[in-house]
PDB file of C-alpha atoms in Angstrom:
ATOM      1  CA  MET T 723      26.144  45.530 107.218  1.00  0.00           C
ATOM      2  CA  THR T 724      26.755  49.002 107.560  1.00  0.00           C
ATOM      3  CA  HIS T 725      28.318  50.376 110.886  1.00  0.00           C
ATOM      4  CA  LEU T 726      26.298  53.138 112.286  1.00  0.00           C
ATOM      5  CA  ASN T 727      27.823  55.867 114.634  1.00  0.00           C
ATOM      6  CA  TRP T 728      25.024  56.510 117.086  1.00  0.00           C
ATOM      7  CA  ARG T 729      24.942  59.862 118.679  1.00  0.00           C
ATOM      8  CA  LYS T 730      22.930  60.311 122.072  1.00  0.00           C
ATOM      9  CA  SER T 731      20.756  63.395 122.576  1.00  0.00           C
ATOM     10  CA  SER T 732      22.490  66.154 124.539  1.00  0.00           C
ATOM     11  CA  PHE T 733      19.385  66.543 126.563  1.00  0.00           C
ATOM     12  CA  CYS T 734      19.494  62.943 127.939  1.00  0.00           C
ATOM     13  CA  GLN T 735      20.110  62.300 131.741  1.00  0.00           C
ATOM     14  CA  GLU T 736      22.849  59.886 132.665  1.00  0.00           C
ATOM     15  CA  GLY T 737      21.710  56.286 132.655  1.00  0.00           C
ATOM     16  CA  GLU T 738      18.256  57.157 131.228  1.00  0.00           C
ATOM     17  CA  ALA T 739      16.880  55.680 127.836  1.00  0.00           C
ATOM     18  CA  CYS T 740      17.480  58.512 125.321  1.00  0.00           C
ATOM     19  CA  VAL T 741      17.124  59.444 121.742  1.00  0.00           C
ATOM     20  CA  HIS T 742      19.853  58.231 119.536  1.00  0.00           C
ATOM     21  CA  VAL T 743      20.315  59.259 115.898  1.00  0.00           C
ATOM     22  CA  ALA T 744      22.790  57.765 113.266  1.00  0.00           C
ATOM     23  CA  ALA T 745      23.426  57.991 109.451  1.00  0.00           C
ATOM     24  CA  ALA T 746      25.516  55.535 107.682  1.00  0.00           C
ATOM     25  CA  ALA T 747      26.892  58.258 105.144  1.00  0.00           C
ATOM     26  CA  PRO T 748      26.037  61.793 103.914  1.00  0.00           C
ATOM     27  CA  GLY T 749      22.776  61.688 102.242  1.00  0.00           C
ATOM     28  CA  ALA T 750      21.793  58.271 103.762  1.00  0.00           C
ATOM     29  CA  ASP T 751      18.378  57.922 105.605  1.00  0.00           C
ATOM     30  CA  VAL T 752      18.701  58.815 109.217  1.00  0.00           C
ATOM     31  CA  LYS T 753      18.041  56.187 111.837  1.00  0.00           C
ATOM     32  CA  VAL T 754      16.288  57.239 115.144  1.00  0.00           C
ATOM     33  CA  ALA T 755      16.100  55.117 118.119  1.00  0.00           C
ATOM     34  CA  GLY T 756      14.548  55.701 121.564  1.00  0.00           C
ATOM     35  CA  SER T 757      15.958  53.127 123.623  1.00  0.00           C
ATOM     36  CA  ALA T 758      19.175  52.338 125.743  1.00  0.00           C
ATOM     37  CA  ASP T 759      20.210  50.093 122.871  1.00  0.00           C
ATOM     38  CA  PRO T 760      19.751  51.904 119.618  1.00  0.00           C
ATOM     39  CA  GLY T 761      20.863  49.152 117.500  1.00  0.00           C
ATOM     40  CA  GLU T 762      18.135  46.926 118.370  1.00  0.00           C
ATOM     41  CA  ALA T 763      15.131  48.797 116.860  1.00  0.00           C
ATOM     42  CA  TYR T 764      15.207  52.005 115.074  1.00  0.00           C
ATOM     43  CA  LEU T 765      13.029  54.286 112.745  1.00  0.00           C
ATOM     44  CA  SER T 766      14.439  55.168 109.314  1.00  0.00           C
ATOM     45  CA  VAL T 767      13.751  58.437 107.894  1.00  0.00           C
ATOM     46  CA  SER T 768      14.898  60.406 104.734  1.00  0.00           C
ATOM     47  CA  PRO T 769      17.279  63.127 105.299  1.00  0.00           C
ATOM     48  CA  THR T 770      14.662  65.580 103.820  1.00  0.00           C
ATOM     49  CA  ALA T 771      12.130  64.399 106.491  1.00  0.00           C
ATOM     50  CA  TRP T 772      14.577  64.629 109.307  1.00  0.00           C
ATOM     51  CA  SER T 773      15.696  68.158 108.354  1.00  0.00           C
ATOM     52  CA  ALA T 774      11.866  69.291 108.188  1.00  0.00           C
ATOM     53  CA  PHE T 775      11.442  67.575 111.615  1.00  0.00           C
ATOM     54  CA  LEU T 776      14.378  69.626 113.195  1.00  0.00           C
ATOM     55  CA  ARG T 777      13.165  72.900 111.661  1.00  0.00           C
ATOM     56  CA  ALA T 778       9.806  72.333 113.094  1.00  0.00           C
ATOM     57  CA  LEU T 779      11.226  71.686 116.621  1.00  0.00           C
ATOM     58  CA  LYS T 780      13.426  74.596 116.511  1.00  0.00           C
ATOM     59  CA  GLY T 781      10.678  76.876 115.299  1.00  0.00           C
ATOM     60  CA  ALA T 782       8.324  75.611 118.155  1.00  0.00           C
ATOM     61  CA  GLY T 783      10.609  77.159 120.707  1.00  0.00           C
ATOM     62  CA  THR T 784      10.350  80.585 119.048  1.00  0.00           C
ATOM     63  CA  SER T 785       6.507  81.491 119.731  1.00  0.00           C
TER      64      SER T 785
END
């Protein structure tokens, strides 16, 4: 099994369940989890879909 290096959102408060993101390697599917234990269950999305999602979020703050 591939080791995933999970990164927690910088918007999380201490001790709360937060969004965690990991990718096994450049170009690999991005794993997204929303729990205190990100390795337990996660959503896997393509790098293209993840980039589009981030662009949409960043664009939402500019209106």
